[in-house]
Amino acid sequence: MARGGKRVEQPLPPPLPPAERTVGQLVGEAIRLYGASFWKGLALGVPVVAVNALAWTAGLGAGRLALIPLSAVLLSLSYVAASAIVTGAPLRSRSAVVAYAIAVLVFLPFPLLVSVFVLPGLAWLSLFGLAVPATMAERLGLRAGLVRGYQLARADFVHVLGGLATLALIVIISQFSLYFVLREFAENTRIAAAALAALVVSPLVFLGSAILYVDQDARLRSRGQRPKE
């Protein structure tokens, strides 16, 4: 305390480097990057809104089954674009095409795994999801990208799983909160409010997932392990 009872604000500690970044700082970095590239980040939510709209109209049975591959195709667009924002890799490249193919393969079984229990789905994404930004940043092929993603996940699997779980939880809570606020205080229909909430909040998951690649790569490098050629 300073004289006169005034509190002296202490400067915040500097953020930890990627090799030591915590899950909380991962979320903070995703939010910071979203704000720095807001319109690009916001565009990541468009495929999510499209998937939700299709889910609302698909009904049950064969319609929902057909939605699984279509969801993988659409959500993969967001993840590849987020990986480009985080890593600076170009979208118009062979590596981006390969990364997109990997993303589709990774997302295909995700809805089935989540339908059993949420944890298997998150574990699957943790093990192989980092292959997408790795393929773009390191210009890898399909097989090499999957191997690299698995190698990155093993560097600190708890950090990856905890990061994805935290990002998913934050997005779910934020979407529900924003949905109820929009439904109560704005002239929007229930579906429009849910769509707007998904559009604004869902990009955090894709950006945070791509940032996990940076964290895991730094962890491997700090141990003297280089990417396999």
PDB file of C-alpha atoms in Angstrom:
ATOM      1  CA  MET A   1       0.000   0.000   0.000  1.00  0.00           C
ATOM      2  CA  ALA A   2       1.261   3.526  -0.829  1.00  0.00           C
ATOM      3  CA  ARG A   3       0.691   6.657   1.255  1.00  0.00           C
ATOM      4  CA  GLY A   4      -2.884   7.843   1.521  1.00  0.00           C
ATOM      5  CA  GLY A   5      -4.197   4.306   1.283  1.00  0.00           C
ATOM      6  CA  LYS A   6      -3.769   4.131  -2.487  1.00  0.00           C
ATOM      7  CA  ARG A   7      -2.994   0.742  -3.881  1.00  0.00           C
ATOM      8  CA  VAL A   8       0.053   0.490  -6.100  1.00  0.00           C
ATOM      9  CA  GLU A   9      -0.710  -1.794  -9.014  1.00  0.00           C
ATOM     10  CA  GLN A  10       1.995  -4.321  -9.683  1.00  0.00           C
ATOM     11  CA  PRO A  11       2.812  -5.131 -13.315  1.00  0.00           C
ATOM     12  CA  LEU A  12       1.580  -8.470 -14.542  1.00  0.00           C
ATOM     13  CA  PRO A  13       4.225 -11.165 -14.848  1.00  0.00           C
ATOM     14  CA  PRO A  14       5.437 -11.765 -18.406  1.00  0.00           C
ATOM     15  CA  PRO A  15       3.787 -14.683 -20.231  1.00  0.00           C
ATOM     16  CA  LEU A  16       5.588 -17.985 -20.135  1.00  0.00           C
ATOM     17  CA  PRO A  17       7.329 -19.173 -23.317  1.00  0.00           C
ATOM     18  CA  PRO A  18       5.455 -21.787 -25.401  1.00  0.00           C
ATOM     19  CA  ALA A  19       7.540 -24.638 -23.942  1.00  0.00           C
ATOM     20  CA  GLU A  20       6.231 -23.763 -20.478  1.00  0.00           C
ATOM     21  CA  ARG A  21       2.830 -22.305 -21.332  1.00  0.00           C
ATOM     22  CA  THR A  22      -0.034 -23.361 -19.086  1.00  0.00           C
ATOM     23  CA  VAL A  23      -3.570 -24.152 -20.189  1.00  0.00           C
ATOM     24  CA  GLY A  24      -4.747 -20.805 -18.823  1.00  0.00           C
ATOM     25  CA  GLN A  25      -2.172 -18.908 -20.855  1.00  0.00           C
ATOM     26  CA  LEU A  26      -3.094 -21.005 -23.889  1.00  0.00           C
ATOM     27  CA  VAL A  27      -6.650 -19.714 -23.632  1.00  0.00           C
ATOM     28  CA  GLY A  28      -5.374 -16.173 -23.136  1.00  0.00           C
ATOM     29  CA  GLU A  29      -3.156 -16.424 -26.216  1.00  0.00           C
ATOM     30  CA  ALA A  30      -6.091 -17.728 -28.279  1.00  0.00           C
ATOM     31  CA  ILE A  31      -8.203 -14.759 -27.173  1.00  0.00           C
ATOM     32  CA  ARG A  32      -5.357 -12.320 -27.905  1.00  0.00           C
ATOM     33  CA  LEU A  33      -4.820 -13.760 -31.384  1.00  0.00           C
ATOM     34  CA  TYR A  34      -8.558 -13.698 -32.069  1.00  0.00           C
ATOM     35  CA  GLY A  35      -8.662 -10.013 -31.192  1.00  0.00           C
ATOM     36  CA  ALA A  36      -5.585  -9.249 -33.291  1.00  0.00           C
ATOM     37  CA  SER A  37      -7.080 -10.942 -36.375  1.00  0.00           C
ATOM     38  CA  PHE A  38     -10.747 -10.470 -35.578  1.00  0.00           C
ATOM     39  CA  TRP A  39     -12.329 -10.680 -39.032  1.00  0.00           C
ATOM     40  CA  LYS A  40     -10.201 -13.615 -40.108  1.00  0.00           C
ATOM     41  CA  GLY A  41     -10.940 -15.268 -36.786  1.00  0.00           C
ATOM     42  CA  LEU A  42     -14.662 -14.590 -37.063  1.00  0.00           C
ATOM     43  CA  ALA A  43     -14.741 -16.276 -40.467  1.00  0.00           C
ATOM     44  CA  LEU A  44     -13.664 -19.506 -38.753  1.00  0.00           C
ATOM     45  CA  GLY A  45     -17.093 -19.680 -37.159  1.00  0.00           C
ATOM     46  CA  VAL A  46     -18.981 -19.695 -40.479  1.00  0.00           C
ATOM     47  CA  PRO A  47     -18.544 -23.466 -41.116  1.00  0.00           C
ATOM     48  CA  VAL A  48     -19.677 -24.123 -37.530  1.00  0.00           C
ATOM     49  CA  VAL A  49     -22.864 -22.151 -38.115  1.00  0.00           C
ATOM     50  CA  ALA A  50     -23.420 -24.095 -41.343  1.00  0.00           C
ATOM     51  CA  VAL A  51     -23.003 -27.437 -39.535  1.00  0.00           C
ATOM     52  CA  ASN A  52     -25.411 -26.347 -36.793  1.00  0.00           C
ATOM     53  CA  ALA A  53     -27.970 -25.247 -39.369  1.00  0.00           C
ATOM     54  CA  LEU A  54     -27.721 -28.586 -41.129  1.00  0.00           C
ATOM     55  CA  ALA A  55     -28.086 -30.415 -37.818  1.00  0.00           C
ATOM     56  CA  TRP A  56     -31.247 -28.461 -36.980  1.00  0.00           C
ATOM     57  CA  THR A  57     -32.841 -29.448 -40.300  1.00  0.00           C
ATOM     58  CA  ALA A  58     -31.466 -32.981 -40.684  1.00  0.00           C
ATOM     59  CA  GLY A  59     -33.778 -34.672 -38.211  1.00  0.00           C
ATOM     60  CA  LEU A  60     -33.026 -38.216 -37.113  1.00  0.00           C
ATOM     61  CA  GLY A  61     -31.904 -41.389 -38.859  1.00  0.00           C
ATOM     62  CA  ALA A  62     -30.165 -41.270 -42.225  1.00  0.00           C
ATOM     63  CA  GLY A  63     -30.083 -37.472 -42.247  1.00  0.00           C
ATOM     64  CA  ARG A  64     -27.925 -37.360 -39.130  1.00  0.00           C
ATOM     65  CA  LEU A  65     -25.591 -40.064 -40.455  1.00  0.00           C
ATOM     66  CA  ALA A  66     -25.061 -38.137 -43.681  1.00  0.00           C
ATOM     67  CA  LEU A  67     -24.217 -35.086 -41.619  1.00  0.00           C
ATOM     68  CA  ILE A  68     -21.087 -36.731 -40.143  1.00  0.00           C
ATOM     69  CA  PRO A  69     -18.899 -36.623 -43.286  1.00  0.00           C
ATOM     70  CA  LEU A  70     -20.293 -33.223 -44.253  1.00  0.00           C
ATOM     71  CA  SER A  71     -19.411 -31.854 -40.813  1.00  0.00           C
ATOM     72  CA  ALA A  72     -15.865 -33.169 -41.183  1.00  0.00           C
ATOM     73  CA  VAL A  73     -15.537 -31.445 -44.562  1.00  0.00           C
ATOM     74  CA  LEU A  74     -16.803 -28.101 -43.235  1.00  0.00           C
ATOM     75  CA  LEU A  75     -15.070 -28.025 -39.845  1.00  0.00           C
ATOM     76  CA  SER A  76     -11.772 -28.967 -41.477  1.00  0.00           C
ATOM     77  CA  LEU A  77     -11.908 -25.684 -43.393  1.00  0.00           C
ATOM     78  CA  SER A  78     -11.938 -23.777 -40.106  1.00  0.00           C
ATOM     79  CA  TYR A  79      -9.090 -25.770 -38.599  1.00  0.00           C
ATOM     80  CA  VAL A  80      -6.838 -25.405 -41.641  1.00  0.00           C
ATOM     81  CA  ALA A  81      -7.548 -21.678 -41.812  1.00  0.00           C
ATOM     82  CA  ALA A  82      -6.828 -21.315 -38.079  1.00  0.00           C
ATOM     83  CA  SER A  83      -3.564 -23.208 -38.540  1.00  0.00           C
ATOM     84  CA  ALA A  84      -2.591 -20.757 -41.265  1.00  0.00           C
ATOM     85  CA  ILE A  85      -3.321 -17.804 -38.957  1.00  0.00           C
ATOM     86  CA  VAL A  86      -1.253 -19.277 -36.113  1.00  0.00           C
ATOM     87  CA  THR A  87       1.707 -20.643 -38.068  1.00  0.00           C
ATOM     88  CA  GLY A  88       1.791 -18.140 -40.936  1.00  0.00           C
ATOM     89  CA  ALA A  89       1.773 -20.998 -43.457  1.00  0.00           C
ATOM     90  CA  PRO A  90       0.154 -20.154 -46.824  1.00  0.00           C
ATOM     91  CA  LEU A  91      -3.294 -21.508 -47.580  1.00  0.00           C
ATOM     92  CA  ARG A  92      -2.563 -21.775 -51.289  1.00  0.00           C
ATOM     93  CA  SER A  93      -0.054 -24.598 -51.103  1.00  0.00           C
ATOM     94  CA  ARG A  94       0.220 -28.340 -51.420  1.00  0.00           C
ATOM     95  CA  SER A  95       0.805 -28.601 -47.683  1.00  0.00           C
ATOM     96  CA  ALA A  96      -2.521 -26.896 -47.006  1.00  0.00           C
ATOM     97  CA  VAL A  97      -4.312 -29.426 -49.215  1.00  0.00           C
ATOM     98  CA  VAL A  98      -2.623 -32.319 -47.397  1.00  0.00           C
ATOM     99  CA  ALA A  99      -3.442 -30.732 -44.047  1.00  0.00           C
ATOM    100  CA  TYR A 100      -7.075 -30.421 -45.102  1.00  0.00           C
ATOM    101  CA  ALA A 101      -7.193 -34.115 -46.027  1.00  0.00           C
ATOM    102  CA  ILE A 102      -5.721 -34.989 -42.621  1.00  0.00           C
ATOM    103  CA  ALA A 103      -8.255 -32.759 -40.885  1.00  0.00           C
ATOM    104  CA  VAL A 104     -11.132 -34.536 -42.623  1.00  0.00           C
ATOM    105  CA  LEU A 105      -9.738 -37.933 -41.600  1.00  0.00           C
ATOM    106  CA  VAL A 106      -9.325 -36.772 -38.001  1.00  0.00           C
ATOM    107  CA  PHE A 107     -12.789 -35.203 -37.741  1.00  0.00           C
ATOM    108  CA  LEU A 108     -14.674 -38.110 -39.361  1.00  0.00           C
ATOM    109  CA  PRO A 109     -14.775 -40.440 -36.310  1.00  0.00           C
ATOM    110  CA  PHE A 110     -15.067 -37.583 -33.792  1.00  0.00           C
ATOM    111  CA  PRO A 111     -18.916 -37.417 -33.648  1.00  0.00           C
ATOM    112  CA  LEU A 112     -19.140 -41.190 -33.143  1.00  0.00           C
ATOM    113  CA  LEU A 113     -16.567 -41.101 -30.335  1.00  0.00           C
ATOM    114  CA  VAL A 114     -18.287 -38.159 -28.649  1.00  0.00           C
ATOM    115  CA  SER A 115     -21.640 -39.944 -28.846  1.00  0.00           C
ATOM    116  CA  VAL A 116     -20.165 -42.687 -26.643  1.00  0.00           C
ATOM    117  CA  PHE A 117     -18.523 -40.264 -24.212  1.00  0.00           C
ATOM    118  CA  VAL A 118     -16.867 -36.873 -24.577  1.00  0.00           C
ATOM    119  CA  LEU A 119     -13.442 -37.959 -23.315  1.00  0.00           C
ATOM    120  CA  PRO A 120     -12.687 -40.499 -26.111  1.00  0.00           C
ATOM    121  CA  GLY A 121     -13.436 -37.838 -28.703  1.00  0.00           C
ATOM    122  CA  LEU A 122     -11.131 -35.301 -27.059  1.00  0.00           C
ATOM    123  CA  ALA A 123      -8.424 -37.951 -26.640  1.00  0.00           C
ATOM    124  CA  TRP A 124      -8.637 -38.774 -30.356  1.00  0.00           C
ATOM    125  CA  LEU A 125      -8.278 -35.114 -31.321  1.00  0.00           C
ATOM    126  CA  SER A 126      -5.408 -34.744 -28.858  1.00  0.00           C
ATOM    127  CA  LEU A 127      -3.502 -37.664 -30.382  1.00  0.00           C
ATOM    128  CA  PHE A 128      -3.851 -36.735 -34.050  1.00  0.00           C
ATOM    129  CA  GLY A 129      -5.296 -33.223 -34.321  1.00  0.00           C
ATOM    130  CA  LEU A 130      -1.896 -31.516 -34.160  1.00  0.00           C
ATOM    131  CA  ALA A 131      -1.020 -33.201 -37.444  1.00  0.00           C
ATOM    132  CA  VAL A 132      -2.954 -30.470 -39.259  1.00  0.00           C
ATOM    133  CA  PRO A 133      -0.925 -27.389 -38.202  1.00  0.00           C
ATOM    134  CA  ALA A 134       2.247 -29.508 -38.209  1.00  0.00           C
ATOM    135  CA  THR A 135       1.704 -30.496 -41.844  1.00  0.00           C
ATOM    136  CA  MET A 136       1.194 -26.877 -42.864  1.00  0.00           C
ATOM    137  CA  ALA A 137       4.087 -25.428 -40.883  1.00  0.00           C
ATOM    138  CA  GLU A 138       6.586 -28.178 -41.705  1.00  0.00           C
ATOM    139  CA  ARG A 139       5.363 -29.001 -45.242  1.00  0.00           C
ATOM    140  CA  LEU A 140       4.831 -32.692 -44.591  1.00  0.00           C
ATOM    141  CA  GLY A 141       3.068 -35.427 -46.507  1.00  0.00           C
ATOM    142  CA  LEU A 142      -0.005 -37.308 -45.333  1.00  0.00           C
ATOM    143  CA  ARG A 143       1.712 -40.126 -43.477  1.00  0.00           C
ATOM    144  CA  ALA A 144       4.541 -37.959 -42.149  1.00  0.00           C
ATOM    145  CA  GLY A 145       2.000 -35.415 -40.920  1.00  0.00           C
ATOM    146  CA  LEU A 146       0.041 -38.007 -38.941  1.00  0.00           C
ATOM    147  CA  VAL A 147       3.240 -39.404 -37.422  1.00  0.00           C
ATOM    148  CA  ARG A 148       4.388 -35.904 -36.533  1.00  0.00           C
ATOM    149  CA  GLY A 149       1.038 -35.086 -34.935  1.00  0.00           C
ATOM    150  CA  TYR A 150       1.246 -38.200 -32.762  1.00  0.00           C
ATOM    151  CA  GLN A 151       4.829 -37.347 -31.803  1.00  0.00           C
ATOM    152  CA  LEU A 152       3.787 -33.834 -30.791  1.00  0.00           C
ATOM    153  CA  ALA A 153       0.873 -35.126 -28.726  1.00  0.00           C
ATOM    154  CA  ARG A 154       3.144 -37.454 -26.775  1.00  0.00           C
ATOM    155  CA  ALA A 155       5.468 -34.591 -25.841  1.00  0.00           C
ATOM    156  CA  ASP A 156       2.949 -33.520 -23.175  1.00  0.00           C
ATOM    157  CA  PHE A 157      -0.351 -35.309 -23.686  1.00  0.00           C
ATOM    158  CA  VAL A 158      -1.871 -33.869 -20.513  1.00  0.00           C
ATOM    159  CA  HIS A 159      -1.293 -30.317 -21.803  1.00  0.00           C
ATOM    160  CA  VAL A 160      -2.975 -31.103 -25.137  1.00  0.00           C
ATOM    161  CA  LEU A 161      -5.941 -32.940 -23.621  1.00  0.00           C
ATOM    162  CA  GLY A 162      -6.366 -30.362 -20.878  1.00  0.00           C
ATOM    163  CA  GLY A 163      -6.096 -27.531 -23.379  1.00  0.00           C
ATOM    164  CA  LEU A 164      -8.726 -28.963 -25.704  1.00  0.00           C
ATOM    165  CA  ALA A 165     -11.064 -29.791 -22.827  1.00  0.00           C
ATOM    166  CA  THR A 166     -10.730 -26.283 -21.409  1.00  0.00           C
ATOM    167  CA  LEU A 167     -11.274 -24.627 -24.780  1.00  0.00           C
ATOM    168  CA  ALA A 168     -14.347 -26.781 -25.430  1.00  0.00           C
ATOM    169  CA  LEU A 169     -15.782 -26.015 -21.995  1.00  0.00           C
ATOM    170  CA  ILE A 170     -15.208 -22.271 -22.345  1.00  0.00           C
ATOM    171  CA  VAL A 171     -16.825 -22.211 -25.779  1.00  0.00           C
ATOM    172  CA  ILE A 172     -19.845 -24.236 -24.631  1.00  0.00           C
ATOM    173  CA  ILE A 173     -20.427 -22.024 -21.584  1.00  0.00           C
ATOM    174  CA  SER A 174     -19.865 -18.827 -23.585  1.00  0.00           C
ATOM    175  CA  GLN A 175     -22.222 -19.932 -26.344  1.00  0.00           C
ATOM    176  CA  PHE A 176     -24.999 -20.766 -23.900  1.00  0.00           C
ATOM    177  CA  SER A 177     -24.498 -17.479 -22.037  1.00  0.00           C
ATOM    178  CA  LEU A 178     -24.448 -15.404 -25.216  1.00  0.00           C
ATOM    179  CA  TYR A 179     -27.432 -17.342 -26.560  1.00  0.00           C
ATOM    180  CA  PHE A 180     -29.571 -16.562 -23.511  1.00  0.00           C
ATOM    181  CA  VAL A 181     -28.538 -12.896 -23.509  1.00  0.00           C
ATOM    182  CA  LEU A 182     -29.397 -12.493 -27.181  1.00  0.00           C
ATOM    183  CA  ARG A 183     -32.640 -14.359 -26.788  1.00  0.00           C
ATOM    184  CA  GLU A 184     -33.792 -12.193 -23.877  1.00  0.00           C
ATOM    185  CA  PHE A 185     -32.590  -8.727 -24.826  1.00  0.00           C
ATOM    186  CA  ALA A 186     -32.357  -8.636 -28.624  1.00  0.00           C
ATOM    187  CA  GLU A 187     -34.951  -9.079 -31.307  1.00  0.00           C
ATOM    188  CA  ASN A 188     -33.643 -12.370 -32.558  1.00  0.00           C
ATOM    189  CA  THR A 189     -35.275 -15.704 -32.957  1.00  0.00           C
ATOM    190  CA  ARG A 190     -33.970 -18.622 -30.902  1.00  0.00           C
ATOM    191  CA  ILE A 191     -32.115 -20.112 -33.873  1.00  0.00           C
ATOM    192  CA  ALA A 192     -30.612 -16.794 -34.945  1.00  0.00           C
ATOM    193  CA  ALA A 193     -29.331 -16.188 -31.410  1.00  0.00           C
ATOM    194  CA  ALA A 194     -27.722 -19.643 -31.282  1.00  0.00           C
ATOM    195  CA  ALA A 195     -26.159 -19.139 -34.727  1.00  0.00           C
ATOM    196  CA  LEU A 196     -24.677 -15.774 -33.761  1.00  0.00           C
ATOM    197  CA  ALA A 197     -23.302 -17.211 -30.517  1.00  0.00           C
ATOM    198  CA  ALA A 198     -21.630 -20.068 -32.419  1.00  0.00           C
ATOM    199  CA  LEU A 199     -20.223 -17.665 -35.005  1.00  0.00           C
ATOM    200  CA  VAL A 200     -18.577 -15.413 -32.420  1.00  0.00           C
ATOM    201  CA  VAL A 201     -17.293 -17.944 -29.876  1.00  0.00           C
ATOM    202  CA  SER A 202     -16.389 -21.133 -31.773  1.00  0.00           C
ATOM    203  CA  PRO A 203     -13.225 -19.710 -33.449  1.00  0.00           C
ATOM    204  CA  LEU A 204     -11.454 -19.916 -30.084  1.00  0.00           C
ATOM    205  CA  VAL A 205     -11.411 -23.717 -30.308  1.00  0.00           C
ATOM    206  CA  PHE A 206      -9.700 -23.754 -33.689  1.00  0.00           C
ATOM    207  CA  LEU A 207      -7.197 -21.038 -32.830  1.00  0.00           C
ATOM    208  CA  GLY A 208      -6.385 -22.625 -29.470  1.00  0.00           C
ATOM    209  CA  SER A 209      -5.954 -26.047 -31.059  1.00  0.00           C
ATOM    210  CA  ALA A 210      -3.469 -24.634 -33.566  1.00  0.00           C
ATOM    211  CA  ILE A 211      -1.588 -22.819 -30.793  1.00  0.00           C
ATOM    212  CA  LEU A 212      -1.187 -26.182 -29.056  1.00  0.00           C
ATOM    213  CA  TYR A 213       1.041 -27.172 -31.982  1.00  0.00           C
ATOM    214  CA  VAL A 214       3.366 -24.271 -31.153  1.00  0.00           C
ATOM    215  CA  ASP A 215       3.443 -25.327 -27.497  1.00  0.00           C
ATOM    216  CA  GLN A 216       4.159 -28.977 -28.203  1.00  0.00           C
ATOM    217  CA  ASP A 217       6.781 -28.227 -30.839  1.00  0.00           C
ATOM    218  CA  ALA A 218       8.562 -25.955 -28.338  1.00  0.00           C
ATOM    219  CA  ARG A 219       8.405 -28.691 -25.711  1.00  0.00           C
ATOM    220  CA  LEU A 220      10.039 -31.182 -28.067  1.00  0.00           C
ATOM    221  CA  ARG A 221      12.723 -28.708 -29.110  1.00  0.00           C
ATOM    222  CA  SER A 222      13.508 -27.902 -25.488  1.00  0.00           C
ATOM    223  CA  ARG A 223      14.301 -31.599 -25.056  1.00  0.00           C
ATOM    224  CA  GLY A 224      16.556 -31.608 -28.101  1.00  0.00           C
ATOM    225  CA  GLN A 225      14.112 -33.515 -30.306  1.00  0.00           C
ATOM    226  CA  ARG A 226      13.844 -32.226 -33.866  1.00  0.00           C
ATOM    227  CA  PRO A 227      11.108 -32.931 -36.410  1.00  0.00           C
ATOM    228  CA  LYS A 228      11.596 -36.160 -38.287  1.00  0.00           C
ATOM    229  CA  GLU A 229      12.311 -35.656 -41.935  1.00  0.00           C
TER     230      GLU A 229
END
